[in-house]
Amino acid sequence: MFRTELVVARTEVEVAGIKAHMLTYNGSVPGPTWLLRAGDRLEIRLVNNLVEPTNLHTHGLAVSPEGNGDNPFLTIGGGESFDYRMELPEDHPAGVFWYHPHHHGMVADQVFGGLYGAIVVEGDDEIPVSRDRVLVVSDTTLMTDGTVAQGSHSQVMNGREGELLLVNGQTQPLFAARPGERERWRVVNACASRYLRLALPGQDMLLLGVDAGHESPPRGVEDVLLMPGNRADLLVTMRRGTSTFVSLGHNRGSGMMGMMGNADLSGPATLATVVVEGEETPADAGVVPDRVADPDLRDRDPGNRREMTMTMGMGGMGGGMAFGFDDRPFDGERIDQSVTTGAVEEWTIRNSTTMDHPFHLHVWPMQVVEESGTRVAEPMWRDVVNVPAGGSIKVLVDFARHPGRSVYHCHILDHEDAGMMAVVDVGG
């Protein structure tokens, strides 16, 4: 049983030496980290002390989307509270997940304003480490009076990126370690739109997994790309010296005909500094255990094959850009995909635009089997996957559990709010 109260409010917090007025869960940015185990029952009282409505999405958890579960259609008005109840399956994968609001039309503003927190599902993948760090990376822009800036029209069309990059609510924090220590870094990309290509030059990184997918065996990496909403599970072995935790940058494309200016989108940035000094720690920190291989759905015939296309073009509100799937903006009353409970389906998601879009499906994790025509060799499980500009991805989805109505959408949150979201109904 996991029980907590989550209070949403505007709070004065210190960010980059500035007294900032941000949106907070329980008075802090980020909100509290939840430690869960497979089989847990979650009871979360969400108290909304804002004027505007909000709700709660437990990003990546495989739980019911119905009723008081992970239901994106709920509205908790200003001054109201709501009791969420969710059941983690007994075989829920271990890893790092996160939570954030999901009230359509307000998601980007509320996440950019400070509403996010990490979730760690502990399990049988424990590894001997000197230190376990949960690192929530986010961004925002503050005005001179400490309020969070509103996105301009062009920023919203591209997907806003903040002037301040934060790690656990701090700008360029300093991490201390000793040579030979092995740390586990659980990193969440909680940015509203920014892609992060994470690197730590001078240190050894092993990738344990991305999202709910596990690397078996873990593999050494120089960098790892996280789309908005993605998470990475890393083992870092410390070498003496000073290193900089950075994002190397990612070219995520441009608006239509390049007319919205994107030179600074997801460019290189410094996240934190790591100082490794002092007495050497014995190198043998214990064996990294073998990890159980993720399931592979490719030996099952899909009961259905679907195609959907992420679209944007002129003709939106006020003559601006129109975002949607298959040229249709989001309508919460419309069922876009009706799926039979228990089916395995093959979905091809195409991107007809000049920008990359991260595709997120709630509740049901996706096995990526093809990226822009190239077959993926090993099982690769994600709940956010990049669909490159002009490209496509192909995924398999097992709808064996959690019948109900939920959504899929672009995880550039401004695009989601502008209509690049659709409804999937699993039942029957």
Short mmCIF file of C-alpha atoms in Angstrom, two decimals:
data_model
loop_
_atom_site.label_atom_id
_atom_site.label_comp_id
_atom_site.label_asym_id
_atom_site.label_seq_id
_atom_site.Cartn_x
_atom_site.Cartn_y
_atom_site.Cartn_z
CA MET A 1 0.00 0.00 0.00
CA PHE A 2 1.30 3.44 -0.94
CA ARG A 3 -0.72 6.38 0.35
CA THR A 4 0.10 10.06 -0.08
CA GLU A 5 -1.39 13.52 -0.43
CA LEU A 6 -0.30 15.71 -3.31
CA VAL A 7 -1.08 19.41 -2.89
CA VAL A 8 -0.96 21.56 -6.02
CA ALA A 9 -0.28 25.25 -5.35
CA ARG A 10 1.60 28.34 -6.47
CA THR A 11 4.59 28.61 -4.17
CA GLU A 12 7.64 30.83 -3.80
CA VAL A 13 10.76 28.74 -4.34
CA GLU A 14 14.37 29.68 -5.02
CA VAL A 15 15.57 28.87 -8.53
CA ALA A 16 18.95 30.02 -9.86
CA GLY A 17 19.22 32.46 -6.96
CA ILE A 18 15.85 34.01 -7.85
CA LYS A 19 12.72 33.96 -5.72
CA ALA A 20 10.48 32.29 -8.24
CA HIS A 21 6.70 31.85 -8.17
CA MET A 22 6.18 28.38 -9.58
CA LEU A 23 3.59 25.65 -9.54
CA THR A 24 4.52 22.98 -7.01
CA TYR A 25 3.54 19.60 -5.65
CA ASN A 26 3.79 19.76 -1.85
CA GLY A 27 5.73 23.02 -2.03
CA SER A 28 8.76 21.85 -4.00
CA VAL A 29 10.11 21.60 -7.55
CA PRO A 30 10.21 18.76 -8.41
CA GLY A 31 7.55 17.10 -6.28
CA PRO A 32 8.33 14.19 -3.95
CA THR A 33 9.79 10.96 -5.36
CA TRP A 34 7.53 7.95 -4.84
CA LEU A 35 9.12 4.57 -4.05
CA LEU A 36 6.84 1.71 -5.11
CA ARG A 37 6.97 -2.05 -5.63
CA ALA A 38 5.14 -4.29 -8.06
CA GLY A 39 1.74 -5.23 -6.64
CA ASP A 40 1.38 -2.00 -4.66
CA ARG A 41 -1.94 -0.25 -4.35
CA LEU A 42 -1.63 3.52 -4.78
CA GLU A 43 -3.96 5.85 -2.94
CA ILE A 44 -3.25 9.48 -3.87
CA ARG A 45 -5.34 12.42 -2.68
CA LEU A 46 -4.80 15.27 -5.14
CA VAL A 47 -5.64 18.64 -3.58
CA ASN A 48 -5.91 21.45 -6.13
CA ASN A 49 -5.20 24.85 -4.57
CA LEU A 50 -4.97 26.54 -7.96
CA VAL A 51 -7.70 28.57 -9.61
CA GLU A 52 -7.47 26.55 -12.82
CA PRO A 53 -8.28 22.82 -13.14
CA THR A 54 -5.71 20.06 -13.16
CA ASN A 55 -5.47 16.26 -12.87
CA LEU A 56 -2.77 13.56 -12.59
CA HIS A 57 -1.04 11.19 -15.00
CA THR A 58 1.36 8.52 -13.70
CA HIS A 59 3.53 8.45 -16.79
CA GLY A 60 4.67 4.93 -17.75
CA LEU A 61 2.84 2.98 -15.05
CA ALA A 62 0.78 0.10 -16.44
CA VAL A 63 -2.41 0.79 -14.49
CA SER A 64 -6.09 1.14 -15.27
CA PRO A 65 -7.22 4.27 -17.15
CA GLU A 66 -10.76 3.94 -15.84
CA GLY A 67 -12.63 5.81 -13.08
CA ASN A 68 -10.22 7.05 -10.41
CA GLY A 69 -7.23 5.39 -12.08
CA ASP A 70 -4.82 7.03 -14.53
CA ASN A 71 -7.72 8.77 -16.23
CA PRO A 72 -6.73 11.71 -18.50
CA PHE A 73 -10.36 12.80 -18.88
CA LEU A 74 -10.80 13.74 -15.22
CA THR A 75 -11.07 17.39 -14.21
CA ILE A 76 -10.18 18.45 -10.66
CA GLY A 77 -11.32 22.07 -10.43
CA GLY A 78 -9.74 24.85 -8.43
CA GLY A 79 -10.31 24.31 -4.71
CA GLU A 80 -11.33 20.69 -5.23
CA SER A 81 -9.67 17.41 -4.25
CA PHE A 82 -9.84 13.92 -5.70
CA ASP A 83 -8.85 10.46 -4.48
CA TYR A 84 -6.95 8.39 -7.05
CA ARG A 85 -6.63 4.64 -6.60
CA MET A 86 -4.40 2.50 -8.81
CA GLU A 87 -3.18 -1.10 -8.66
CA LEU A 88 0.26 -2.03 -9.94
CA PRO A 89 0.28 -5.56 -11.40
CA GLU A 90 2.36 -8.14 -9.55
CA ASP A 91 4.65 -8.39 -12.58
CA HIS A 92 4.99 -4.64 -13.13
CA PRO A 93 8.50 -3.87 -14.45
CA ALA A 94 10.98 -2.17 -12.14
CA GLY A 95 12.43 1.14 -13.26
CA VAL A 96 12.02 4.89 -13.16
CA PHE A 97 8.73 6.58 -14.08
CA TRP A 98 7.18 9.98 -13.32
CA TYR A 99 3.97 11.89 -12.74
CA HIS A 100 2.60 15.16 -14.08
CA PRO A 101 -0.74 16.85 -14.85
CA HIS A 102 -2.70 15.95 -17.97
CA HIS A 103 -5.66 18.32 -18.22
CA HIS A 104 -5.98 18.97 -21.95
CA GLY A 105 -5.13 22.51 -22.96
CA MET A 106 -3.11 23.18 -19.79
CA VAL A 107 -0.48 20.44 -19.76
CA ALA A 108 2.43 22.44 -21.20
CA ASP A 109 1.78 25.46 -18.93
CA GLN A 110 1.54 23.32 -15.81
CA VAL A 111 4.60 21.15 -16.51
CA PHE A 112 6.67 24.18 -17.63
CA GLY A 113 5.46 25.86 -14.44
CA GLY A 114 6.92 23.14 -12.18
CA LEU A 115 4.44 20.26 -11.80
CA TYR A 116 6.34 16.97 -12.09
CA GLY A 117 7.86 14.31 -9.86
CA ALA A 118 9.67 10.99 -10.15
CA ILE A 119 8.46 7.45 -9.43
CA VAL A 120 10.82 4.54 -8.76
CA VAL A 121 9.39 1.02 -8.93
CA GLU A 122 11.79 -1.20 -7.04
CA GLY A 123 12.09 -4.87 -7.85
CA ASP A 124 14.46 -7.76 -8.42
CA ASP A 125 16.91 -5.64 -10.42
CA GLU A 126 18.81 -4.27 -7.43
CA ILE A 127 22.50 -3.64 -8.11
CA PRO A 128 25.22 -2.92 -5.51
CA VAL A 129 26.01 0.81 -5.81
CA SER A 130 27.64 3.50 -3.70
CA ARG A 131 24.81 5.93 -4.36
CA ASP A 132 21.41 6.01 -6.04
CA ARG A 133 20.53 9.35 -7.64
CA VAL A 134 17.14 10.30 -9.05
CA LEU A 135 17.70 13.20 -11.48
CA VAL A 136 14.66 15.05 -12.80
CA VAL A 137 15.70 17.30 -15.69
CA SER A 138 13.31 20.11 -16.58
CA ASP A 139 13.36 23.59 -18.03
CA THR A 140 11.55 26.87 -17.56
CA THR A 141 11.86 30.61 -18.17
CA LEU A 142 11.46 33.15 -15.39
CA MET A 143 10.47 36.79 -15.76
CA THR A 144 12.22 39.52 -13.76
CA ASP A 145 9.46 39.35 -11.14
CA GLY A 146 10.03 35.60 -10.69
CA THR A 147 6.89 34.46 -12.49
CA VAL A 148 7.06 31.76 -15.14
CA ALA A 149 7.03 33.19 -18.67
CA GLN A 150 4.20 32.38 -21.03
CA GLY A 151 5.25 30.84 -24.33
CA SER A 152 5.16 33.10 -27.38
CA HIS A 153 3.17 32.02 -30.43
CA SER A 154 6.26 30.74 -32.26
CA GLN A 155 7.57 29.02 -29.11
CA VAL A 156 4.27 27.21 -28.64
CA MET A 157 4.18 26.19 -32.32
CA ASN A 158 7.70 24.74 -32.08
CA GLY A 159 7.26 23.47 -28.53
CA ARG A 160 8.61 25.82 -25.88
CA GLU A 161 12.03 25.35 -24.34
CA GLY A 162 13.07 27.22 -21.21
CA GLU A 163 16.06 29.49 -20.72
CA LEU A 164 16.85 27.69 -17.45
CA LEU A 165 17.71 24.01 -17.41
CA LEU A 166 17.09 22.48 -13.99
CA VAL A 167 18.26 19.25 -12.37
CA ASN A 168 16.10 18.51 -9.34
CA GLY A 169 15.07 22.17 -9.38
CA GLN A 170 18.65 23.48 -9.37
CA THR A 171 20.75 25.10 -12.07
CA GLN A 172 24.02 23.28 -12.79
CA PRO A 173 24.30 21.51 -9.41
CA LEU A 174 27.58 20.03 -8.19
CA PHE A 175 27.79 16.28 -7.51
CA ALA A 176 30.65 14.86 -5.44
CA ALA A 177 31.98 11.31 -5.64
CA ARG A 178 35.14 9.29 -4.98
CA PRO A 179 37.18 7.46 -7.62
CA GLY A 180 35.96 3.90 -8.17
CA GLU A 181 32.48 4.51 -6.78
CA ARG A 182 29.59 3.16 -8.81
CA GLU A 183 26.36 5.15 -8.85
CA ARG A 184 22.93 4.44 -10.25
CA TRP A 185 21.45 7.42 -12.06
CA ARG A 186 17.72 7.35 -12.76
CA VAL A 187 17.11 10.27 -15.13
CA VAL A 188 13.71 11.70 -16.10
CA ASN A 189 13.27 14.10 -19.02
CA ALA A 190 10.46 16.24 -17.61
CA CYS A 191 10.96 19.05 -20.13
CA ALA A 192 7.84 20.20 -21.95
CA SER A 193 9.51 19.95 -25.38
CA ARG A 194 13.30 19.68 -25.12
CA TYR A 195 15.16 16.61 -26.35
CA LEU A 196 18.18 15.60 -24.26
CA ARG A 197 21.19 13.70 -25.59
CA LEU A 198 22.85 12.92 -22.26
CA ALA A 199 26.60 12.41 -21.93
CA LEU A 200 29.17 12.39 -19.12
CA PRO A 201 32.60 12.58 -20.79
CA GLY A 202 35.42 11.13 -18.71
CA GLN A 203 33.19 8.71 -16.81
CA ASP A 204 32.02 5.17 -17.64
CA MET A 205 28.29 4.75 -18.29
CA LEU A 206 26.34 1.51 -18.61
CA LEU A 207 22.78 1.72 -19.90
CA LEU A 208 20.41 -0.45 -17.86
CA GLY A 209 17.28 0.62 -19.66
CA VAL A 210 15.09 3.33 -21.18
CA ASP A 211 11.47 3.75 -20.05
CA ALA A 212 10.18 0.31 -19.03
CA GLY A 213 12.60 -1.47 -21.37
CA HIS A 214 15.66 -3.25 -20.00
CA GLU A 215 19.03 -3.77 -21.64
CA SER A 216 20.08 -7.42 -21.34
CA PRO A 217 22.97 -7.38 -20.80
CA PRO A 218 23.59 -3.71 -19.88
CA ARG A 219 25.77 -2.01 -22.48
CA GLY A 220 28.34 0.74 -22.38
CA VAL A 221 27.23 4.02 -23.96
CA GLU A 222 28.81 7.39 -24.75
CA ASP A 223 25.43 9.13 -24.78
CA VAL A 224 21.72 8.37 -24.66
CA LEU A 225 18.88 10.28 -26.36
CA LEU A 226 15.81 11.05 -24.27
CA MET A 227 12.71 12.54 -25.86
CA PRO A 228 10.37 14.56 -23.63
CA GLY A 229 8.84 12.02 -21.25
CA ASN A 230 11.59 9.40 -21.66
CA ARG A 231 13.62 8.07 -18.73
CA ALA A 232 17.05 6.44 -18.55
CA ASP A 233 18.48 4.03 -15.97
CA LEU A 234 22.29 4.31 -15.89
CA LEU A 235 25.24 2.88 -13.98
CA VAL A 236 28.09 5.39 -13.70
CA THR A 237 31.56 4.28 -12.53
CA MET A 238 33.53 7.29 -11.33
CA ARG A 239 37.01 8.21 -12.55
CA ARG A 240 39.15 10.84 -10.84
CA GLY A 241 38.74 14.37 -12.16
CA THR A 242 36.01 16.88 -12.96
CA SER A 243 33.36 15.99 -15.54
CA THR A 244 30.42 17.87 -16.95
CA PHE A 245 27.01 16.23 -17.29
CA VAL A 246 25.72 17.63 -20.57
CA SER A 247 23.12 17.38 -23.28
CA LEU A 248 24.95 17.20 -26.61
CA GLY A 249 21.95 18.56 -28.50
CA HIS A 250 19.54 17.07 -31.01
CA ASN A 251 18.22 18.54 -34.25
CA ARG A 252 14.49 17.99 -33.96
CA GLY A 253 13.57 19.83 -37.16
CA SER A 254 11.67 23.00 -37.93
CA GLY A 255 8.20 24.40 -38.33
CA MET A 256 6.48 24.43 -41.69
CA MET A 257 8.73 25.87 -44.41
CA GLY A 258 11.17 26.92 -41.67
CA MET A 259 9.09 29.97 -40.88
CA MET A 260 9.01 29.62 -37.12
CA GLY A 261 12.70 29.95 -36.27
CA ASN A 262 14.23 26.94 -34.54
CA ALA A 263 17.97 27.61 -34.37
CA ASP A 264 18.13 27.12 -30.61
CA LEU A 265 15.82 24.11 -30.29
CA SER A 266 17.29 21.31 -28.13
CA GLY A 267 20.82 22.62 -28.55
CA PRO A 268 23.86 21.70 -26.43
CA ALA A 269 23.59 22.55 -22.73
CA THR A 270 25.33 21.96 -19.42
CA LEU A 271 23.27 20.15 -16.78
CA ALA A 272 25.61 19.55 -13.82
CA THR A 273 29.25 19.20 -12.74
CA VAL A 274 30.68 16.01 -11.23
CA VAL A 275 33.80 16.31 -9.07
CA VAL A 276 35.52 12.97 -8.39
CA GLU A 277 38.27 13.23 -5.80
CA GLY A 278 39.52 11.74 -2.55
CA GLU A 279 40.48 8.23 -1.51
CA GLU A 280 40.10 5.52 -4.13
CA THR A 281 37.19 3.17 -3.54
CA PRO A 282 37.85 -0.54 -4.18
CA ALA A 283 37.01 -1.22 -7.80
CA ASP A 284 34.96 -4.36 -7.11
CA ALA A 285 31.50 -2.97 -6.34
CA GLY A 286 29.88 -6.33 -7.00
CA VAL A 287 28.75 -8.06 -10.16
CA VAL A 288 26.07 -6.43 -12.27
CA PRO A 289 23.45 -9.20 -12.28
CA ASP A 290 22.02 -10.57 -15.50
CA ARG A 291 18.68 -9.03 -16.29
CA VAL A 292 15.68 -11.02 -17.44
CA ALA A 293 15.17 -10.42 -21.14
CA ASP A 294 12.12 -8.36 -22.04
CA PRO A 295 9.25 -10.23 -23.74
CA ASP A 296 9.08 -10.33 -27.54
CA LEU A 297 5.67 -10.03 -29.21
CA ARG A 298 6.97 -10.79 -32.69
CA ASP A 299 6.03 -14.46 -32.41
CA ARG A 300 2.35 -13.48 -32.11
CA ASP A 301 0.24 -12.58 -35.12
CA PRO A 302 -1.25 -9.09 -34.76
CA GLY A 303 -5.01 -9.21 -34.61
CA ASN A 304 -5.15 -5.87 -36.36
CA ARG A 305 -2.85 -3.45 -38.15
CA ARG A 306 -3.43 0.28 -37.98
CA GLU A 307 -1.78 3.36 -39.42
CA MET A 308 -1.96 6.88 -38.07
CA THR A 309 -0.20 10.04 -39.16
CA MET A 310 0.96 12.98 -37.06
CA THR A 311 -0.06 16.12 -38.96
CA MET A 312 0.33 19.87 -38.72
CA GLY A 313 -0.65 22.59 -41.15
CA MET A 314 -2.25 25.98 -41.50
CA GLY A 315 -5.82 26.52 -40.41
CA GLY A 316 -5.77 26.32 -36.64
CA MET A 317 -7.39 28.69 -34.16
CA GLY A 318 -6.85 32.31 -35.24
CA GLY A 319 -5.34 31.21 -38.53
CA GLY A 320 -2.35 29.52 -36.86
CA MET A 321 -1.05 25.99 -37.04
CA ALA A 322 -3.42 23.02 -36.79
CA PHE A 323 -2.08 19.92 -34.99
CA GLY A 324 -3.65 16.48 -35.00
CA PHE A 325 -3.62 12.88 -36.14
CA ASP A 326 -4.76 12.25 -39.71
CA ASP A 327 -5.63 15.96 -40.00
CA ARG A 328 -8.11 15.75 -37.14
CA PRO A 329 -7.55 17.70 -33.91
CA PHE A 330 -8.28 16.08 -30.56
CA ASP A 331 -11.90 15.55 -29.57
CA GLY A 332 -12.37 13.88 -26.19
CA GLU A 333 -15.86 12.71 -27.18
CA ARG A 334 -14.66 10.91 -30.30
CA ILE A 335 -13.23 7.37 -30.32
CA ASP A 336 -10.35 7.30 -32.78
CA GLN A 337 -9.26 3.68 -32.25
CA SER A 338 -11.48 0.87 -30.92
CA VAL A 339 -9.44 -2.12 -29.73
CA THR A 340 -10.55 -5.53 -28.46
CA THR A 341 -9.29 -6.44 -24.99
CA GLY A 342 -6.62 -9.13 -25.26
CA ALA A 343 -5.56 -8.25 -28.81
CA VAL A 344 -1.98 -7.72 -29.93
CA GLU A 345 -1.96 -4.98 -32.55
CA GLU A 346 0.63 -3.55 -34.93
CA TRP A 347 0.58 0.24 -35.16
CA THR A 348 2.48 2.24 -37.76
CA ILE A 349 2.86 5.88 -36.78
CA ARG A 350 3.90 8.23 -39.56
CA ASN A 351 5.13 11.80 -39.34
CA SER A 352 4.22 13.98 -42.31
CA THR A 353 5.74 17.11 -40.78
CA THR A 354 9.17 18.78 -40.85
CA MET A 355 9.68 18.30 -37.10
CA ASP A 356 10.39 15.22 -34.96
CA HIS A 357 7.48 14.25 -32.71
CA PRO A 358 7.73 11.96 -29.63
CA PHE A 359 4.77 9.55 -29.65
CA HIS A 360 3.36 8.49 -26.25
CA LEU A 361 0.69 5.86 -25.58
CA HIS A 362 -0.79 5.81 -22.09
CA VAL A 363 -1.10 2.64 -19.98
CA TRP A 364 -0.03 0.10 -22.64
CA PRO A 365 3.74 -0.09 -23.31
CA MET A 366 4.93 -0.44 -26.90
CA GLN A 367 7.48 -2.82 -28.39
CA VAL A 368 9.28 -0.94 -31.16
CA VAL A 369 9.91 -3.29 -34.10
CA GLU A 370 10.78 -0.90 -36.92
CA GLU A 371 12.22 2.62 -37.19
CA SER A 372 11.88 4.37 -40.58
CA GLY A 373 11.92 1.04 -42.41
CA THR A 374 14.79 -0.48 -40.41
CA ARG A 375 13.99 -3.56 -38.36
CA VAL A 376 14.85 -3.42 -34.64
CA ALA A 377 16.85 -6.54 -33.81
CA GLU A 378 16.27 -6.97 -30.07
CA PRO A 379 13.09 -6.40 -28.02
CA MET A 380 12.85 -2.65 -27.37
CA TRP A 381 10.06 -1.48 -25.07
CA ARG A 382 9.12 2.19 -24.78
CA ASP A 383 6.20 4.36 -23.77
CA VAL A 384 7.63 7.36 -25.66
CA VAL A 385 9.26 6.80 -29.05
CA ASN A 386 10.58 9.36 -31.52
CA VAL A 387 8.90 9.61 -34.93
CA PRO A 388 11.42 11.52 -37.06
CA ALA A 389 10.37 14.26 -39.48
CA GLY A 390 9.10 12.59 -42.64
CA GLY A 391 9.66 9.16 -41.09
CA SER A 392 7.73 6.41 -39.33
CA ILE A 393 7.89 3.84 -36.58
CA LYS A 394 6.16 0.50 -36.18
CA VAL A 395 5.21 -0.88 -32.77
CA LEU A 396 3.43 -3.90 -31.30
CA VAL A 397 1.03 -3.32 -28.42
CA ASP A 398 -0.44 -5.99 -26.13
CA PHE A 399 -3.88 -4.92 -24.93
CA ALA A 400 -4.30 -7.94 -22.63
CA ARG A 401 -4.92 -5.82 -19.52
CA HIS A 402 -6.43 -2.57 -18.36
CA PRO A 403 -9.48 -2.15 -20.60
CA GLY A 404 -10.84 1.36 -20.79
CA ARG A 405 -10.53 4.66 -22.60
CA SER A 406 -7.25 6.57 -22.77
CA VAL A 407 -5.13 8.61 -25.17
CA TYR A 408 -2.04 8.70 -27.37
CA HIS A 409 -0.34 11.96 -28.27
CA CYS A 410 2.75 13.94 -29.13
CA HIS A 411 4.83 14.51 -26.00
CA ILE A 412 5.88 17.96 -27.13
CA LEU A 413 3.27 19.18 -24.71
CA ASP A 414 2.35 22.35 -26.60
CA HIS A 415 1.51 20.17 -29.60
CA GLU A 416 -0.62 17.89 -27.44
CA ASP A 417 -2.51 20.89 -26.05
CA ALA A 418 -2.96 22.21 -29.61
CA GLY A 419 -4.66 19.00 -30.72
CA MET A 420 -2.04 16.32 -31.53
CA MET A 421 -3.80 13.75 -29.35
CA ALA A 422 -6.40 11.05 -29.98
CA VAL A 423 -8.58 8.58 -28.05
CA VAL A 424 -8.16 4.80 -27.88
CA ASP A 425 -10.92 2.68 -26.34
CA VAL A 426 -10.05 -0.88 -25.29
CA GLY A 427 -12.94 -3.20 -24.52
CA GLY A 428 -15.39 -5.74 -25.86
#
